[in-house]
Amino acid sequence: MSSIPVSHDSPTSKPTSAGKHGKVLAGKIVGIDPGHNGLNHTDPAFLTQQVFNGRTMEDCDTTGTQTASGYTEAQFNFTVATDLRAILRREGAKVVMTRNNNDGLGPCVDRRAKILDDAHANVSIDIHADGGPASGRGFTVLEPLPAGLNDKVIGASDEFGSFVHEAFLADTPFGVSDYYGHDGYISRDDLAGLNLTTMPKVLIECGNMPNAQDAALLTSPTVQRQIARALNAAIVRFLTGHWPPGTS
Ligand code: ZN
């Protein structure tokens, strides 16, 4: 994919713009997995069914977390995903999502991975917010470790993850996590979405919902759109070698 060493603020970094041949992401397929679903909490037996995550068996999914005031992670994930989808479509991408509403159940995490694999997405993002200790703040990029199916996309996923990390710092109010991972990164070998991917993919924990300051940001429509724009910037850079116009 992009191996062009373009710095975010380099004077040689020309913004990508729609040329005479069309939009910047024309012909590209982008996968988005908004974690959990709005009715997951209604069916514990569905959630505890066992699925293969590429290494071992695990639960189909969880309910996800929520803020102290009850704003759910599932709603946050879906709102950011739909904001991101709108931007990507304007840029000419075909967008595949693992769920198309927030009032359903599932699909299970293995099925989510397969939906994006079967779509032959060029790159995918799993969108989440964390349920960490209430004192903790910040975002974390979760990157895959080799598990077989994903062996060929580890390096590209790490590169994409670095673009997500850079865009989050530049274009959102969030800093790197002060309670999880290291400098805003962690490698995980126990997640179906990362173990079972055949395209470059990372999972982003955008912030920590139980933390009051992060919660105020995560529930803000303005900040949600900033997050979507940051994710879009990382995707455009990964697929084209350039940051999109308008990113800082
Ligand atoms: Zn989650």
Tab-separated table of C-alpha atoms and ligand atoms in Angstrom:
chain	number	residue	atom	x	y	z
A	1	MET	CA	0.000	0.000	0.000
A	2	SER	CA	1.249	3.480	0.722
A	3	SER	CA	4.977	3.422	1.191
A	4	ILE	CA	5.442	7.066	0.295
A	5	PRO	CA	6.984	8.743	3.350
A	6	VAL	CA	4.751	11.797	3.366
A	7	SER	CA	4.872	13.773	6.585
A	8	HIS	CA	1.642	15.200	7.916
A	9	ASP	CA	2.917	18.755	7.726
A	10	SER	CA	5.660	18.421	5.168
A	11	PRO	CA	5.740	21.200	2.586
A	12	THR	CA	6.149	18.466	-0.017
A	13	SER	CA	2.930	16.821	1.127
A	14	LYS	CA	0.460	17.918	-1.480
A	15	PRO	CA	-3.141	17.368	-0.488
A	16	THR	CA	-4.919	14.834	-2.598
A	17	SER	CA	-7.755	16.358	-4.554
A	18	ALA	CA	-10.250	15.021	-6.996
A	19	GLY	CA	-8.539	15.004	-10.359
A	20	LYS	CA	-10.060	14.921	-13.774
A	21	HIS	CA	-10.418	11.179	-13.480
A	22	GLY	CA	-12.684	11.391	-10.451
A	23	LYS	CA	-12.728	11.282	-6.693
A	24	VAL	CA	-9.762	10.354	-4.525
A	25	LEU	CA	-11.205	7.051	-3.320
A	26	ALA	CA	-12.916	5.993	-6.563
A	27	GLY	CA	-12.541	2.247	-6.981
A	28	LYS	CA	-11.635	1.696	-3.316
A	29	ILE	CA	-13.620	-0.401	-0.851
A	30	VAL	CA	-13.543	0.549	2.820
A	31	GLY	CA	-14.877	-1.639	5.633
A	32	ILE	CA	-16.318	-0.192	8.842
A	33	ASP	CA	-17.204	-2.288	11.889
A	34	PRO	CA	-19.147	-0.270	14.478
A	35	GLY	CA	-18.714	-2.427	17.578
A	36	HIS	CA	-21.649	-4.098	19.401
A	37	ASN	CA	-25.309	-3.291	18.611
A	38	GLY	CA	-28.158	-1.454	20.300
A	39	LEU	CA	-30.139	-4.516	21.361
A	40	ASN	CA	-27.253	-6.760	22.404
A	41	HIS	CA	-28.202	-6.244	26.050
A	42	THR	CA	-31.581	-7.910	25.450
A	43	ASP	CA	-30.238	-11.383	24.650
A	44	PRO	CA	-27.462	-12.708	26.937
A	45	ALA	CA	-27.707	-16.205	25.431
A	46	PHE	CA	-26.995	-14.797	21.976
A	47	LEU	CA	-23.932	-12.963	23.283
A	48	THR	CA	-22.463	-15.965	25.108
A	49	GLN	CA	-22.659	-18.348	22.153
A	50	GLN	CA	-19.120	-19.432	21.353
A	51	VAL	CA	-17.402	-18.443	18.105
A	52	PHE	CA	-13.859	-19.084	16.809
A	53	ASN	CA	-11.708	-15.959	16.930
A	54	GLY	CA	-8.794	-17.366	14.930
A	55	ARG	CA	-6.987	-18.747	17.985
A	56	THR	CA	-9.631	-19.962	20.385
A	57	MET	CA	-13.310	-19.810	21.168
A	58	GLU	CA	-14.804	-16.651	22.604
A	59	ASP	CA	-18.165	-15.019	23.188
A	60	CYS	CA	-20.128	-13.843	20.142
A	61	ASP	CA	-20.032	-10.247	21.410
A	62	THR	CA	-20.709	-8.106	24.471
A	63	THR	CA	-23.136	-5.316	25.215
A	64	GLY	CA	-20.368	-2.707	25.019
A	65	THR	CA	-19.930	-0.006	27.613
A	66	GLN	CA	-21.692	3.308	28.291
A	67	THR	CA	-21.215	6.686	29.912
A	68	ALA	CA	-22.393	7.428	33.444
A	69	SER	CA	-25.457	9.097	31.946
A	70	GLY	CA	-26.330	6.004	29.900
A	71	TYR	CA	-25.135	6.994	26.404
A	72	THR	CA	-24.180	3.659	24.933
A	73	GLU	CA	-20.982	2.707	23.196
A	74	ALA	CA	-23.063	0.957	20.518
A	75	GLN	CA	-24.737	4.301	19.700
A	76	PHE	CA	-21.413	6.144	19.677
A	77	ASN	CA	-19.796	3.555	17.415
A	78	PHE	CA	-22.703	3.614	14.986
A	79	THR	CA	-22.896	7.420	14.845
A	80	VAL	CA	-19.190	7.790	14.095
A	81	ALA	CA	-19.431	4.970	11.538
A	82	THR	CA	-22.268	6.625	9.653
A	83	ASP	CA	-20.489	9.996	9.745
A	84	LEU	CA	-17.377	8.309	8.357
A	85	ARG	CA	-19.365	6.440	5.722
A	86	ALA	CA	-20.849	9.706	4.431
A	87	ILE	CA	-17.398	11.275	4.055
A	88	LEU	CA	-15.939	8.203	2.348
A	89	ARG	CA	-18.821	8.015	-0.103
A	90	ARG	CA	-18.336	11.663	-1.066
A	91	GLU	CA	-14.751	10.760	-1.877
A	92	GLY	CA	-15.911	7.967	-4.152
A	93	ALA	CA	-15.323	4.914	-1.956
A	94	LYS	CA	-17.626	1.948	-1.724
A	95	VAL	CA	-18.323	1.427	1.978
A	96	VAL	CA	-19.255	-1.870	3.596
A	97	MET	CA	-20.513	-1.858	7.185
A	98	THR	CA	-21.010	-4.838	9.481
A	99	ARG	CA	-24.341	-3.478	10.655
A	100	ASN	CA	-26.626	-0.853	9.168
A	101	ASN	CA	-28.656	0.221	12.192
A	102	ASN	CA	-28.354	0.483	15.960
A	103	ASP	CA	-31.550	-1.303	16.908
A	104	GLY	CA	-30.537	-4.868	16.250
A	105	LEU	CA	-28.640	-7.813	17.708
A	106	GLY	CA	-25.182	-8.859	16.540
A	107	PRO	CA	-23.714	-9.970	14.250
A	108	CYS	CA	-21.118	-11.968	16.173
A	109	VAL	CA	-17.501	-10.809	15.999
A	110	ASP	CA	-16.392	-13.635	13.692
A	111	ARG	CA	-19.223	-12.828	11.290
A	112	ARG	CA	-18.247	-9.140	11.306
A	113	ALA	CA	-14.728	-10.059	10.218
A	114	LYS	CA	-16.060	-12.310	7.470
A	115	ILE	CA	-18.414	-9.637	6.114
A	116	LEU	CA	-15.459	-7.309	5.523
A	117	ASP	CA	-13.185	-10.095	4.220
A	118	ASP	CA	-15.864	-11.218	1.758
A	119	ALA	CA	-16.292	-7.620	0.565
A	120	HIS	CA	-12.572	-7.536	-0.312
A	121	ALA	CA	-12.200	-4.195	1.429
A	122	ASN	CA	-8.868	-2.442	0.807
A	123	VAL	CA	-8.713	-1.344	4.444
A	124	SER	CA	-11.059	-1.569	7.435
A	125	ILE	CA	-11.554	0.094	10.800
A	126	ASP	CA	-13.242	-1.330	13.916
A	127	ILE	CA	-14.762	1.556	15.894
A	128	HIS	CA	-15.147	1.302	19.669
A	129	ALA	CA	-14.963	3.321	22.871
A	130	ASP	CA	-13.504	1.781	25.993
A	131	GLY	CA	-14.966	0.883	29.366
A	132	GLY	CA	-11.820	1.407	31.443
A	133	PRO	CA	-11.309	2.801	34.944
A	134	ALA	CA	-13.181	6.084	35.498
A	135	SER	CA	-9.904	7.881	36.170
A	136	GLY	CA	-8.442	6.942	32.756
A	137	ARG	CA	-8.509	9.011	29.608
A	138	GLY	CA	-7.483	8.866	25.989
A	139	PHE	CA	-7.471	6.751	22.823
A	140	THR	CA	-5.729	3.489	21.961
A	141	VAL	CA	-5.052	1.904	18.562
A	142	LEU	CA	-5.311	-1.899	18.762
A	143	GLU	CA	-3.135	-3.671	16.199
A	144	PRO	CA	-3.148	-7.335	15.117
A	145	LEU	CA	-0.576	-10.020	15.856
A	146	PRO	CA	-0.050	-12.893	13.398
A	147	ALA	CA	-2.751	-15.529	13.811
A	148	GLY	CA	-2.667	-17.285	10.428
A	149	LEU	CA	-5.368	-15.710	8.306
A	150	ASN	CA	-4.004	-12.207	8.982
A	151	ASP	CA	-0.302	-13.024	8.543
A	152	LYS	CA	0.106	-11.044	5.320
A	153	VAL	CA	-1.520	-7.845	6.604
A	154	ILE	CA	0.303	-7.302	9.902
A	155	GLY	CA	2.816	-4.765	8.574
A	156	ALA	CA	0.208	-2.867	6.563
A	157	SER	CA	-2.132	-2.820	9.560
A	158	ASP	CA	0.633	-1.347	11.712
A	159	GLU	CA	1.234	1.337	9.083
A	160	PHE	CA	-2.476	2.144	8.917
A	161	GLY	CA	-2.586	2.189	12.719
A	162	SER	CA	0.177	4.783	12.802
A	163	PHE	CA	-1.860	6.985	10.445
A	164	VAL	CA	-4.938	6.617	12.668
A	165	HIS	CA	-2.800	7.509	15.703
A	166	GLU	CA	-1.335	10.592	14.000
A	167	ALA	CA	-4.705	11.793	12.720
A	168	PHE	CA	-6.333	11.331	16.136
A	169	LEU	CA	-3.676	13.474	17.794
A	170	ALA	CA	-3.918	16.135	15.086
A	171	ASP	CA	-7.652	16.326	14.483
A	172	THR	CA	-9.448	15.300	17.704
A	173	PRO	CA	-9.325	16.535	21.315
A	174	PHE	CA	-8.116	13.125	22.540
A	175	GLY	CA	-4.628	12.340	23.756
A	176	VAL	CA	-3.085	8.902	23.983
A	177	SER	CA	-4.451	6.625	26.663
A	178	ASP	CA	-3.015	7.151	30.132
A	179	TYR	CA	-4.224	3.766	31.437
A	180	TYR	CA	-4.031	1.222	28.611
A	181	GLY	CA	-1.359	0.093	26.160
A	182	HIS	CA	1.741	2.177	25.505
A	183	ASP	CA	1.744	5.616	23.860
A	184	GLY	CA	-1.705	4.982	22.385
A	185	TYR	CA	-0.919	1.548	20.931
A	186	ILE	CA	-1.424	-2.048	21.979
A	187	SER	CA	-1.081	-5.319	20.051
A	188	ARG	CA	-3.833	-7.861	20.648
A	189	ASP	CA	-3.991	-11.543	19.732
A	190	ASP	CA	-7.415	-12.299	21.199
A	191	LEU	CA	-9.832	-10.369	19.001
A	192	ALA	CA	-11.707	-11.986	16.129
A	193	GLY	CA	-11.826	-8.728	14.207
A	194	LEU	CA	-8.023	-8.558	14.096
A	195	ASN	CA	-7.194	-12.281	13.992
A	196	LEU	CA	-9.561	-13.063	11.131
A	197	THR	CA	-8.859	-10.102	8.874
A	198	THR	CA	-7.445	-10.570	5.382
A	199	MET	CA	-7.104	-6.817	4.777
A	200	PRO	CA	-5.231	-4.163	6.763
A	201	LYS	CA	-7.319	-3.347	9.822
A	202	VAL	CA	-7.008	-1.823	13.277
A	203	LEU	CA	-9.444	-1.283	16.125
A	204	ILE	CA	-9.664	2.151	17.728
A	205	GLU	CA	-10.816	2.735	21.292
A	206	CYS	CA	-11.663	6.393	20.708
A	207	GLY	CA	-11.845	7.341	24.373
A	208	ASN	CA	-12.930	6.048	27.769
A	209	MET	CA	-16.688	6.264	28.316
A	210	PRO	CA	-16.692	5.941	32.152
A	211	ASN	CA	-14.408	8.996	32.412
A	212	ALA	CA	-16.469	12.182	32.766
A	213	GLN	CA	-14.209	14.336	30.599
A	214	ASP	CA	-13.907	11.743	27.841
A	215	ALA	CA	-17.660	11.107	28.055
A	216	ALA	CA	-18.395	14.780	27.448
A	217	LEU	CA	-16.305	14.583	24.281
A	218	LEU	CA	-17.557	11.197	23.082
A	219	THR	CA	-21.203	12.301	23.322
A	220	SER	CA	-20.628	15.572	21.454
A	221	PRO	CA	-21.837	15.498	17.824
A	222	THR	CA	-19.081	17.972	16.970
A	223	VAL	CA	-16.401	15.710	18.398
A	224	GLN	CA	-17.990	12.644	16.801
A	225	ARG	CA	-17.630	14.356	13.410
A	226	GLN	CA	-14.021	15.257	14.239
A	227	ILE	CA	-13.347	11.598	14.961
A	228	ALA	CA	-14.953	10.576	11.667
A	229	ARG	CA	-12.820	13.125	9.807
A	230	ALA	CA	-9.670	11.889	11.542
A	231	LEU	CA	-10.446	8.283	10.603
A	232	ASN	CA	-11.173	9.389	7.051
A	233	ALA	CA	-7.848	11.237	6.883
A	234	ALA	CA	-6.000	8.085	7.953
A	235	ILE	CA	-7.874	5.991	5.398
A	236	VAL	CA	-7.210	8.449	2.558
A	237	ARG	CA	-3.541	8.625	3.452
A	238	PHE	CA	-3.264	4.858	3.595
A	239	LEU	CA	-4.998	4.333	0.264
A	240	THR	CA	-3.529	7.271	-1.675
A	241	GLY	CA	-0.264	8.208	0.033
A	242	HIS	CA	-1.494	11.696	0.873
A	243	TRP	CA	-3.483	13.337	3.625
A	244	PRO	CA	-6.808	14.676	2.306
A	245	PRO	CA	-7.263	18.428	1.924
A	246	GLY	CA	-8.497	20.263	5.002
A	247	THR	CA	-6.751	18.116	7.591
A	248	SER	CA	-4.394	19.911	9.888
B	1	ZN	ZN	-16.448	-2.011	22.327
